[in-house]
Coordinates of C-alpha atoms in Angstrom, one line a residue:
X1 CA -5.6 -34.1 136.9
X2 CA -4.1 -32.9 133.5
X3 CA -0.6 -35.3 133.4
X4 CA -2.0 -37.3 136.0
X5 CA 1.0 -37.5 138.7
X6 CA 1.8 -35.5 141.9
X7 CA 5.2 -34.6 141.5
X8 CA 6.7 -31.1 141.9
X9 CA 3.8 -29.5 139.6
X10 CA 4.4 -31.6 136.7
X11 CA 0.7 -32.0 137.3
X12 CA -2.4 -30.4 139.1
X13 CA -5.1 -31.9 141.3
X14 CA -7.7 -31.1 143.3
X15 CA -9.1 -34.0 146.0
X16 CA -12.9 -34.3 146.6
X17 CA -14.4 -36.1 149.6
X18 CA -17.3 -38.3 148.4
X19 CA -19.7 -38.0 151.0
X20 CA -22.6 -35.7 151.8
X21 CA -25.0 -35.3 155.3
X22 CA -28.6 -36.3 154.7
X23 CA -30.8 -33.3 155.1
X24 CA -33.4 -34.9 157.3
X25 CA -31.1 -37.4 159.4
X26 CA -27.9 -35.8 159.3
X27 CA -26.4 -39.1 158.4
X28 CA -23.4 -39.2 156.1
X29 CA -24.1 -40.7 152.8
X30 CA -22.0 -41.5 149.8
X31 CA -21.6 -39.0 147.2
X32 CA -19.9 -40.0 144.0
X33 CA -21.9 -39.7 140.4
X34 CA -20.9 -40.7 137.3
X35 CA -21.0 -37.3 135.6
X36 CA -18.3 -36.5 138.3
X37 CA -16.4 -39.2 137.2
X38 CA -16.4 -38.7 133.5
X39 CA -16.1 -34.4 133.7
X40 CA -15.3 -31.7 136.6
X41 CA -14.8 -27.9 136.3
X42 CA -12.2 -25.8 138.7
X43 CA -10.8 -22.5 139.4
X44 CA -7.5 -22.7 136.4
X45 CA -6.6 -19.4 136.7
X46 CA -3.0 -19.8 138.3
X47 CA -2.3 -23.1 136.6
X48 CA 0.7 -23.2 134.6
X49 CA 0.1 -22.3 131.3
X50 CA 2.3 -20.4 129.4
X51 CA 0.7 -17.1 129.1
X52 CA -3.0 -19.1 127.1
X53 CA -5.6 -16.9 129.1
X54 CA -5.7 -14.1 131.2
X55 CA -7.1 -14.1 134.6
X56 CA -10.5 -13.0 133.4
X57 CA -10.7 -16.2 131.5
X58 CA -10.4 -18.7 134.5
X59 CA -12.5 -21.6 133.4
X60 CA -10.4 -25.5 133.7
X61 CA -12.6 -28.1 132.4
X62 CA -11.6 -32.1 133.5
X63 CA -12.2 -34.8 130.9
X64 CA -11.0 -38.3 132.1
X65 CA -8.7 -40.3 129.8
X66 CA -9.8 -43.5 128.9
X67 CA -6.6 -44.9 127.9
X68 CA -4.9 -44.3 130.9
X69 CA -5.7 -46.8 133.8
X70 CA -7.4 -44.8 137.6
X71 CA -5.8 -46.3 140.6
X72 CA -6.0 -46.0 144.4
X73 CA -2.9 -44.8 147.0
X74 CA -4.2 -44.5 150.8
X75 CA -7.6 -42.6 151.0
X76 CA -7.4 -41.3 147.3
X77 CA -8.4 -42.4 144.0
X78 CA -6.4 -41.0 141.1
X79 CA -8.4 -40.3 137.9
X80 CA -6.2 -39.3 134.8
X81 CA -7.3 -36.5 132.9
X82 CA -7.1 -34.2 130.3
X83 CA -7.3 -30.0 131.1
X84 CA -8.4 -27.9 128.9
X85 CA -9.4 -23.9 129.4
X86 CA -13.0 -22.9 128.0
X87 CA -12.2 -22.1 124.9
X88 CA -10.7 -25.8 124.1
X89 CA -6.8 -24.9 125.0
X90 CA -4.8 -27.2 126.3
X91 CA -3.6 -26.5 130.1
X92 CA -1.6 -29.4 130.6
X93 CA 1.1 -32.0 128.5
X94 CA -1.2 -35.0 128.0
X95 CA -3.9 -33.4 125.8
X96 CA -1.2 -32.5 123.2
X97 CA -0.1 -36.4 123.7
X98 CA -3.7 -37.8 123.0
X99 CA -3.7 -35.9 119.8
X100 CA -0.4 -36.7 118.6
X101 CA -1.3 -40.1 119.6
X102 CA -4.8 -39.6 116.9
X103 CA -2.8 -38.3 114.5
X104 CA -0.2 -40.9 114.1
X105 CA -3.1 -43.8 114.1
X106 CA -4.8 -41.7 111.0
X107 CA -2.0 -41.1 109.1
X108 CA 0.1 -44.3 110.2
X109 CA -3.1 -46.8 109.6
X110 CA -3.6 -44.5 105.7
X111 CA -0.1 -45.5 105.4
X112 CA 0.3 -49.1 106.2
X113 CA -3.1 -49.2 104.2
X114 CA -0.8 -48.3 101.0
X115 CA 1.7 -50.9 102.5
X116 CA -0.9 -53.7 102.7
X117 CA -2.1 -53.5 106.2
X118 CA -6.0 -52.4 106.3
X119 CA -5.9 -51.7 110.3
X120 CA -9.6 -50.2 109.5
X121 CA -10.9 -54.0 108.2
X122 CA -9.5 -55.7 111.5
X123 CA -11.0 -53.4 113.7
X124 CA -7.1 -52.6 115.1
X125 CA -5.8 -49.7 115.3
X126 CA -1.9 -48.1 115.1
X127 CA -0.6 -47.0 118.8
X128 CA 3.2 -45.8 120.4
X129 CA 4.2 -47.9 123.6
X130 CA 7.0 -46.8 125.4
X131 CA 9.2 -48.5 128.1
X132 CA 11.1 -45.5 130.4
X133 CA 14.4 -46.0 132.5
X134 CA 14.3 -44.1 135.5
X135 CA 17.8 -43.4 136.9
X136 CA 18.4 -41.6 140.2
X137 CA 20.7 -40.9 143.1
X138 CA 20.2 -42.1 146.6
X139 CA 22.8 -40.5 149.0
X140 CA 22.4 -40.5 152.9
X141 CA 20.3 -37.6 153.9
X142 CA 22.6 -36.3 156.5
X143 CA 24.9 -35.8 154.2
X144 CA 22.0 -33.9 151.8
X145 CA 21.5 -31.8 154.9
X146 CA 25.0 -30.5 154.7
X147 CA 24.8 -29.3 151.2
X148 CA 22.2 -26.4 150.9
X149 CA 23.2 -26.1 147.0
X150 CA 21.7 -29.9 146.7
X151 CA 18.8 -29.0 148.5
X152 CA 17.6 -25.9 146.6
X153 CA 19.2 -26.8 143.2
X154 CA 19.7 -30.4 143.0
X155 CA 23.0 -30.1 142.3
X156 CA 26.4 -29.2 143.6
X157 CA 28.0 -26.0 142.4
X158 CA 30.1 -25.0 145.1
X159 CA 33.4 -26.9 146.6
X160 CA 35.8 -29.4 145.2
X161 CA 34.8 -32.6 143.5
X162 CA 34.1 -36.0 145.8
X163 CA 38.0 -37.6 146.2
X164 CA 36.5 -40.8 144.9
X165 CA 34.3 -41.0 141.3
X166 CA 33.8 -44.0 139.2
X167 CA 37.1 -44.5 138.5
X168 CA 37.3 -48.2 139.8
X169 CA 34.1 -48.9 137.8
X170 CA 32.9 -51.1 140.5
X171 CA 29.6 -49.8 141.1
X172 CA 27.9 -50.8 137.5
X173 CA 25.5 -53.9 138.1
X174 CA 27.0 -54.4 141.3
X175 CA 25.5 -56.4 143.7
X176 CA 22.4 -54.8 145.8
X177 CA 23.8 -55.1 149.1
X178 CA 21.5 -55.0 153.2
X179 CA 25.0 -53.6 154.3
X180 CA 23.3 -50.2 153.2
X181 CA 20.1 -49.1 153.1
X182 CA 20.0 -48.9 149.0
X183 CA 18.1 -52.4 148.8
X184 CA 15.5 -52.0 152.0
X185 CA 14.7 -48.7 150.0
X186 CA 14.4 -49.9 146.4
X187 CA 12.2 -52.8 147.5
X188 CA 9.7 -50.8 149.7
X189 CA 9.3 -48.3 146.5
X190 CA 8.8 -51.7 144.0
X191 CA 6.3 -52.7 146.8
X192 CA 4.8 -49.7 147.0
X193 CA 4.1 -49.2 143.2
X194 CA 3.2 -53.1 143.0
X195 CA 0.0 -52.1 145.2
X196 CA -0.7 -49.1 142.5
X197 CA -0.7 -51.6 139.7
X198 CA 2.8 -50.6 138.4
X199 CA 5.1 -53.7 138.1
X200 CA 8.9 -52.4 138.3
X201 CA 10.8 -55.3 136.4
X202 CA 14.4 -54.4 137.1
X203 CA 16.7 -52.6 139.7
X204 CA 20.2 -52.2 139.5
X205 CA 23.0 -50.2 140.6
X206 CA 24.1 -47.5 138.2
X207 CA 27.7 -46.5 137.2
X208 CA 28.1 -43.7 139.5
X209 CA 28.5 -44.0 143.5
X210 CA 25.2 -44.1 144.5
X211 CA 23.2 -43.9 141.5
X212 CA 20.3 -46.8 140.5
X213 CA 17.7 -47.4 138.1
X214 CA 14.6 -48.9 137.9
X215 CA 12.9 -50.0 134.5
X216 CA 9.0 -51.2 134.2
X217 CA 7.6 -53.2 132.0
X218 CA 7.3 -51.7 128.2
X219 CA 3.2 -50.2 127.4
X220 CA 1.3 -47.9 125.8
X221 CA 2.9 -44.3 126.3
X222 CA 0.1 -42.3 128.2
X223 CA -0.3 -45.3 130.9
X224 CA 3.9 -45.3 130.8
X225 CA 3.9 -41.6 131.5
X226 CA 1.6 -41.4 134.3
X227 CA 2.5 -44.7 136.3
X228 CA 6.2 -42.7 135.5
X229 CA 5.6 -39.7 137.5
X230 CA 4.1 -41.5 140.5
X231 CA 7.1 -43.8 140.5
X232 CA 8.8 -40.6 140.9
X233 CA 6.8 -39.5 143.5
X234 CA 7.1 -42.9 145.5
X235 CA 10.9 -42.6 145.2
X236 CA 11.1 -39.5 146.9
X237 CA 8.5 -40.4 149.3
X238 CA 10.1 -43.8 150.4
X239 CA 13.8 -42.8 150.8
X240 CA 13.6 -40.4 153.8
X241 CA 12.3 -43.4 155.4
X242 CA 15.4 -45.4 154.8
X243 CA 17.8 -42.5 155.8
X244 CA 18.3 -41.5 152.3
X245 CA 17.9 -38.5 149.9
X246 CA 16.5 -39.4 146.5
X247 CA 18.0 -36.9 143.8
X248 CA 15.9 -36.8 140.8
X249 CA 18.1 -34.1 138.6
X250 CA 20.1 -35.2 135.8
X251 CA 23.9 -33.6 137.0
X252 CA 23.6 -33.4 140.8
X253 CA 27.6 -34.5 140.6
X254 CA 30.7 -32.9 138.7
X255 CA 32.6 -35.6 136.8
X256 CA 30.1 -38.5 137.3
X257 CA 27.6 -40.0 135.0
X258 CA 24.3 -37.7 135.1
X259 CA 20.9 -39.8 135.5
X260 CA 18.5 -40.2 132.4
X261 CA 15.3 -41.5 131.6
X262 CA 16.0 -43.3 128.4
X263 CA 12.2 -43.2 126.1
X264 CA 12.0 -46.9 124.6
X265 CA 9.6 -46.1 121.8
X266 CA 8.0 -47.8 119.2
X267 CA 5.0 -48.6 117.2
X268 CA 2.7 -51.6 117.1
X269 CA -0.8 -51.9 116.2
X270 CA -3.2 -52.9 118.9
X271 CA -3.2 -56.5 117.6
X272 CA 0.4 -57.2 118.5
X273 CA 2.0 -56.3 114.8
X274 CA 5.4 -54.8 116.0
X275 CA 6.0 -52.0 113.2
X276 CA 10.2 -52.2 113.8
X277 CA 10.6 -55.4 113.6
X278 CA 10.8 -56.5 110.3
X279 CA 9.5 -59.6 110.1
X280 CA 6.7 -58.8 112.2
X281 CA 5.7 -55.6 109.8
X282 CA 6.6 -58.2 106.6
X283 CA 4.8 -61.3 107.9
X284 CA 1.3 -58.9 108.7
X285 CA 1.3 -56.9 105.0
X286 CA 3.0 -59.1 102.8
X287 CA 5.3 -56.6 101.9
X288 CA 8.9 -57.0 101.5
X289 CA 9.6 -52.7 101.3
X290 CA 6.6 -52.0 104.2
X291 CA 9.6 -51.9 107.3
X292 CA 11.9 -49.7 104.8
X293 CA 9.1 -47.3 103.8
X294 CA 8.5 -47.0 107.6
X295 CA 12.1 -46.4 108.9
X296 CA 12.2 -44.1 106.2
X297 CA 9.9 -41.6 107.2
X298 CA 10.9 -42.0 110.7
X299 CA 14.3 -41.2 109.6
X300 CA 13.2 -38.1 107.2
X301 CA 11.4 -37.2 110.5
X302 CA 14.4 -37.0 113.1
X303 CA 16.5 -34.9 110.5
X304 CA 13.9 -32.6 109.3
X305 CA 12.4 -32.1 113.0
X306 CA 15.7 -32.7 114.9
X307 CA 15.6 -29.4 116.8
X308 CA 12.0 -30.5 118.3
X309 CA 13.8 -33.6 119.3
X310 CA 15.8 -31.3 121.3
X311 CA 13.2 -29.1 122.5
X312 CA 12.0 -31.7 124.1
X313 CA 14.7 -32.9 126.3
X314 CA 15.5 -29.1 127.0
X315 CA 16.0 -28.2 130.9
X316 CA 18.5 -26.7 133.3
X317 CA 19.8 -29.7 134.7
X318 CA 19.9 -32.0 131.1
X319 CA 21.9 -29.0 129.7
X320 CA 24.7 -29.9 132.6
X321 CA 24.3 -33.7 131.5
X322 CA 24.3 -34.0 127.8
X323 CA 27.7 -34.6 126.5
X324 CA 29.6 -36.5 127.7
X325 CA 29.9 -39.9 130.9
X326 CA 27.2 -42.0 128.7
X327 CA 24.6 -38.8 127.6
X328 CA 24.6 -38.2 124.1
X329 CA 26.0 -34.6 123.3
X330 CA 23.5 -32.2 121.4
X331 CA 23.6 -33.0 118.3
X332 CA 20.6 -34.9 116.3
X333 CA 21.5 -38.5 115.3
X334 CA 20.6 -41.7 114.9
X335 CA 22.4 -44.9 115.1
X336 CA 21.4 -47.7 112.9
X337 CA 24.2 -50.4 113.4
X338 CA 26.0 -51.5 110.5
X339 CA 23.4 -54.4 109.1
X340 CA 20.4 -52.4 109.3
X341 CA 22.4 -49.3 107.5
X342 CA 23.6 -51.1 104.8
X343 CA 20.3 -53.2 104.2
X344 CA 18.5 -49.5 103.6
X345 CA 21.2 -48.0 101.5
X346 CA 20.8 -51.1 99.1
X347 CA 17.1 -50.3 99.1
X348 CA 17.9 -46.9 99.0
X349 CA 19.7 -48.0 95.7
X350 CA 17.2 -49.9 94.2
X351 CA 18.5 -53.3 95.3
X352 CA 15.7 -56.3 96.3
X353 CA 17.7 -57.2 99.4
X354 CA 16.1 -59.1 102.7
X355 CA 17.0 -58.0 105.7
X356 CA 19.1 -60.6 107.3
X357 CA 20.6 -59.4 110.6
X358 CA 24.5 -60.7 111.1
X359 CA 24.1 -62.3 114.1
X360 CA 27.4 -63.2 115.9
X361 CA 28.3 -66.7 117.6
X362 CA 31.0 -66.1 121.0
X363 CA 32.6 -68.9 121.9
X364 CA 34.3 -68.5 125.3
X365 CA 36.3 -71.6 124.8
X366 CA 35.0 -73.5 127.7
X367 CA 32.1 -76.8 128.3
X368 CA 30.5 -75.1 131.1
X369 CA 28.9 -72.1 128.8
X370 CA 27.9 -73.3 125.8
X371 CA 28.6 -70.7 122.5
X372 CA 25.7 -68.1 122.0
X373 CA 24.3 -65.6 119.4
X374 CA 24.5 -61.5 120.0
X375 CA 22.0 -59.3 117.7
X376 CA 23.2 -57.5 115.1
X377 CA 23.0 -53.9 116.5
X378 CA 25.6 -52.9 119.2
X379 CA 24.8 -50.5 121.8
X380 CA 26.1 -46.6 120.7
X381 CA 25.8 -44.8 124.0
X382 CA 26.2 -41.7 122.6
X383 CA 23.6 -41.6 120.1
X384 CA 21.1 -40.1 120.9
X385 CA 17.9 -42.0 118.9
X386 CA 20.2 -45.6 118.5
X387 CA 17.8 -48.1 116.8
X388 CA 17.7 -51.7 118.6
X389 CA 15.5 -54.6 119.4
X390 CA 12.8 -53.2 117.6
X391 CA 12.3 -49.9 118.9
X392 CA 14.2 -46.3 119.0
X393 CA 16.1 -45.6 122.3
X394 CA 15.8 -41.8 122.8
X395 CA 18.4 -41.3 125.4
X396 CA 19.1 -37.9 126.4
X397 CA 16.1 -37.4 127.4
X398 CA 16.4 -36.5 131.4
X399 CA 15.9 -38.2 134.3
X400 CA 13.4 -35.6 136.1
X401 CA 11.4 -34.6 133.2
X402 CA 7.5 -36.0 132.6
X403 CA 8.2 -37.3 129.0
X404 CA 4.7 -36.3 128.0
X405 CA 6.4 -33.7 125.2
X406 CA 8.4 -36.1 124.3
X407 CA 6.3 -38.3 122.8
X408 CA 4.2 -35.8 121.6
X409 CA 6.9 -34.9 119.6
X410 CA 8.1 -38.1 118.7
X411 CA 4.4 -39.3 117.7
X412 CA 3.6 -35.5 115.5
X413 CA 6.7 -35.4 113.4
X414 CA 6.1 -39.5 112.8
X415 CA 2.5 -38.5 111.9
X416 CA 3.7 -35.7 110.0
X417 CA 5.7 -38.1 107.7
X418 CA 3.6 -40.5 107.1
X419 CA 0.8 -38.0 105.7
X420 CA 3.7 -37.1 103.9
X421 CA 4.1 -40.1 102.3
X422 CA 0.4 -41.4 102.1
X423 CA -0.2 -38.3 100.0
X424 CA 2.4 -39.4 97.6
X425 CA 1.2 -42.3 97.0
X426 CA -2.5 -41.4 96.3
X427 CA -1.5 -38.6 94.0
X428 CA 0.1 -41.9 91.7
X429 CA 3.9 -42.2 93.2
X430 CA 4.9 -45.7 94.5
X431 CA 5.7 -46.0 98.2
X432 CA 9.1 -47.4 97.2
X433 CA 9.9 -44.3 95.1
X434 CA 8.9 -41.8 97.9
X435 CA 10.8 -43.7 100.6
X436 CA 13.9 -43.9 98.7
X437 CA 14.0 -40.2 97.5
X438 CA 13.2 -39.3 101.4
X439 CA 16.2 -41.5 102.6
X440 CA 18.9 -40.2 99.9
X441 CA 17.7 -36.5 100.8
X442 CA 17.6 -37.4 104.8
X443 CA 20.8 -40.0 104.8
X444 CA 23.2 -37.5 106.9
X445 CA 21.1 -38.1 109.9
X446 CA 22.2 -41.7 110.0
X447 CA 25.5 -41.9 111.7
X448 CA 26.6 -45.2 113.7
X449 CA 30.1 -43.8 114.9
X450 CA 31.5 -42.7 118.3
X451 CA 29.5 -39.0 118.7
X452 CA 31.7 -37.8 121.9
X453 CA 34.7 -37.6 118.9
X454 CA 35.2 -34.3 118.6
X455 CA 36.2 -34.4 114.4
X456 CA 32.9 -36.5 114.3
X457 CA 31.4 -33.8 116.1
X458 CA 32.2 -31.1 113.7
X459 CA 31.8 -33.1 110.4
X460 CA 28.0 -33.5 111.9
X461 CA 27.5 -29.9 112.5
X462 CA 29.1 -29.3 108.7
X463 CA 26.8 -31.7 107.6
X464 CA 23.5 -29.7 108.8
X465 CA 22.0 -32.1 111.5
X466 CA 20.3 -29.5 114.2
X467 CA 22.8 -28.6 116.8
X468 CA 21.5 -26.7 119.9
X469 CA 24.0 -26.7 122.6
X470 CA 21.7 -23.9 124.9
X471 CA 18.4 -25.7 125.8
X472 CA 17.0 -22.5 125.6
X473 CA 17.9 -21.7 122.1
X474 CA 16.3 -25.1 122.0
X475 CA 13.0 -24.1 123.8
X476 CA 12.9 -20.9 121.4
X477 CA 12.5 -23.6 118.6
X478 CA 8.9 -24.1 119.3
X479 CA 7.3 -20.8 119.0

């Protein structure tokens, strides 16, 4: 129901039991109808909803979504859905996401229309797919026992910090060892969410002592979102059996890295054209300025709508995070790497200039390994939107949080660009032209330097990119 998940009410359900007695024989009968499937009604009036209805106004009204896969766990067959009250409101975070998720196919396919992609003639359509990192801790559970401030906050905020942090850096990829129960436990969960159709591709040990991640494969963003928060169910569920606590807050320790859940995102039309890679976007219009027109307005979009950005990410425990030990501080950003920056401000400055990644050849010097090529982008861990293989990394978003606002706001102010530029363009100004002026006026936002510098820091804030340190001054940003 609503975000489809069953963690810690970032969702709602209600379970049914398919079966009725037959009047005459008393025998017990199935009892599931398609009109059940496809709509149901409940009692909303104590669902979370930020003050939309009163009490006297109690109507919630199920409508499955399509694009979002059901599945079975034990007895129980999950059906995602949208909630809405009577009037039409939205009770829950996915129906936002479904219509961020229209809007930026209308105004994205009107644009790439301009570009030289007619998604409308091929029957395709423009879509966000998302891959999400899940981070955690899992620390012996006697140990959880002895710390009541762990086990009603989720974090420690009392006593002195552990002797020992990560220091000696040898926790990072090392290896996933049976001499503790770490492994047993992250292979019952991959198990686990194997038999609910959710393929976990990678596990590793994190940088701090006792922190892991786990990383599925990349997909479309409601699917993503859901399968998400029952991995995060299944986590917690799994490591009591293993003698372990699983700690899903973003800062449970002082002085160690915090736990993210880093929001791969990008665009691709449902035909396989990838919208940030360039030659993918090039190759499919026949446009040499289509991927700079594009990165434009997504650019335009993170400094004009930065403080949304951080809305989004806003909670209690990301608040303790951000800032330092690998999460990006609060400050709006994105990283670009040097090619990619450098190929826009030529187009910027009315240069015809391809885009031809540096790629660099290491050569370790020895016959065993052969010399091989790294991309052009480096990795800026303390951006906080870094641009990559394709796809924006937006990572301070937190490592508890259903990301549903996220890419709600991700996909609207994307959408909202792009209208912005398709109107341009049909009142008679060339997509080139509008791109350019939105980059020269939005080029502050781009900065591919070390963010944790404290000059860097300031010349940022001096520059105008949203700054929020309080994630509820951030939270006040949307009403």
């Amino acid at each position: 129901m609503a975000a489809s998940g069953v963690r810690h009410g970032q969702t709602g359900q209600v379970h049914n039991i398919m079966l009725k007695f037959n009047d005459e024989t008393m025998d017990i009968a199935p009892d599931f109808k398609g009109k059940h499937l496809v709509k149901g009604e409940t009692d909303g009036s104590s669902y979370p909803n930020g003050g939309l209805r009163g009490t006297h106004q109690a109507g919630g009204y199920l409508a499955i979504d399509t694009s979002s896969p059901i599945f079975m766990r034990d007895d129980t067959i999950f059906i995602p859905s949208a909630f809405v009250s009577y009037y039409g409101a939205a009770l829950d975070e996915k129906t936002p996401l479904l219509r961020a998720n229209a809007a930026l196919n209308k105004e994205g396919s009107r644009l790439l229309k301009h570009l030289g992609l007619d998604l409308g003639a091929t029957g395709s359509f423009l879509k966000a797919n998302i891959g999400l990192e899940q981070e955690m801790f899992l620390v012996p559970r006697d140990a959880y026992y002895k710390r009541p401030d762990l086990q009603l906050t989720g974090r420690t905020i009392i006593g002195k910090n552990a002797p020992r942090g990560q220091e000696m850096c040898d926790h990072y990829m090392a290896p996933l060892s049976s001499a503790t129960a770490a492994l047993g436990c992250m292979q019952e969960i991959q198990d686990e969410c194997w038999r609910l159709g959710i393929p976990l591709k990678t596990r590793h040990r994190e940088v701090a002592p006792n922190q892991f991640e786990f990383a599925p494969l990349f997909g479309p963003n409601t699917t993503q979102i859901d399968q998400n928060l029952m991995v995060m169910q299944v986590i917690e569920e799994i490591a009591p059996k293993h003698g372990l606590a699983a700690l899903l807050q973003e800062k449970p320790f002082n002085d160690v890295n915090g736990s993210g859940k880093h929001n791969n995102w990008s665009l691709g039309t449902s035909d396989g054209v990838m919208c940030f890679d360039p030659d993918s976007l090039t190759d499919a219009t026949g446009n040499n300025h289509a991927f700079s027109v594009l990165m434009a307005a997504v650019i335009a979009a993170v400094d004009e709508y930065g403080d949304l950005m951080r809305m989004a990410i806003a909670s209690p425990g990301n608040d303790f995070r951000l800032g330092a030990c690998e999460a990006p501080p609060a400050i709006v950003s994105t990283y670009l790497g040097d090619d990619m920056t450098s190929y826009l401000q030529a187009f910027m400055n009315g240069e015809e200039k391809k885009y031809n990644p540096g790629k660099k050849t290491l050569d370790l010097g020895t016959s065993e390994v052969l010399p091989f090529e790294v991309p052009a982008e480096d990795r800026n861990r303390t951006s906080p939107f870094p641009y990559g293989g394709a796809r924006f990394e937006f990572r301070a978003v937190g490592s508890s949080q259903n990301v549903s606002m996220v890419n709600t706001v991700l996909n609207t102010i994307t959408a909202k660009k792009f209208a912005e530029f398709a109107d341009r363009i049909d009142a008679g100004e060339s997509a080139e032209d509008v791109a350019r002026g939105a980059l020269k006026e939005h080029w502050k936002v781009i900065f591919n330097g070390d963010n944790y510098c404290e000059e860097n820091q300031e010349k940022l804030t001096a520059d105008g990119l949203w700054r929020i340190d309080s994630g509820v001054e951030a939270i006040h940003r949307i009403v």
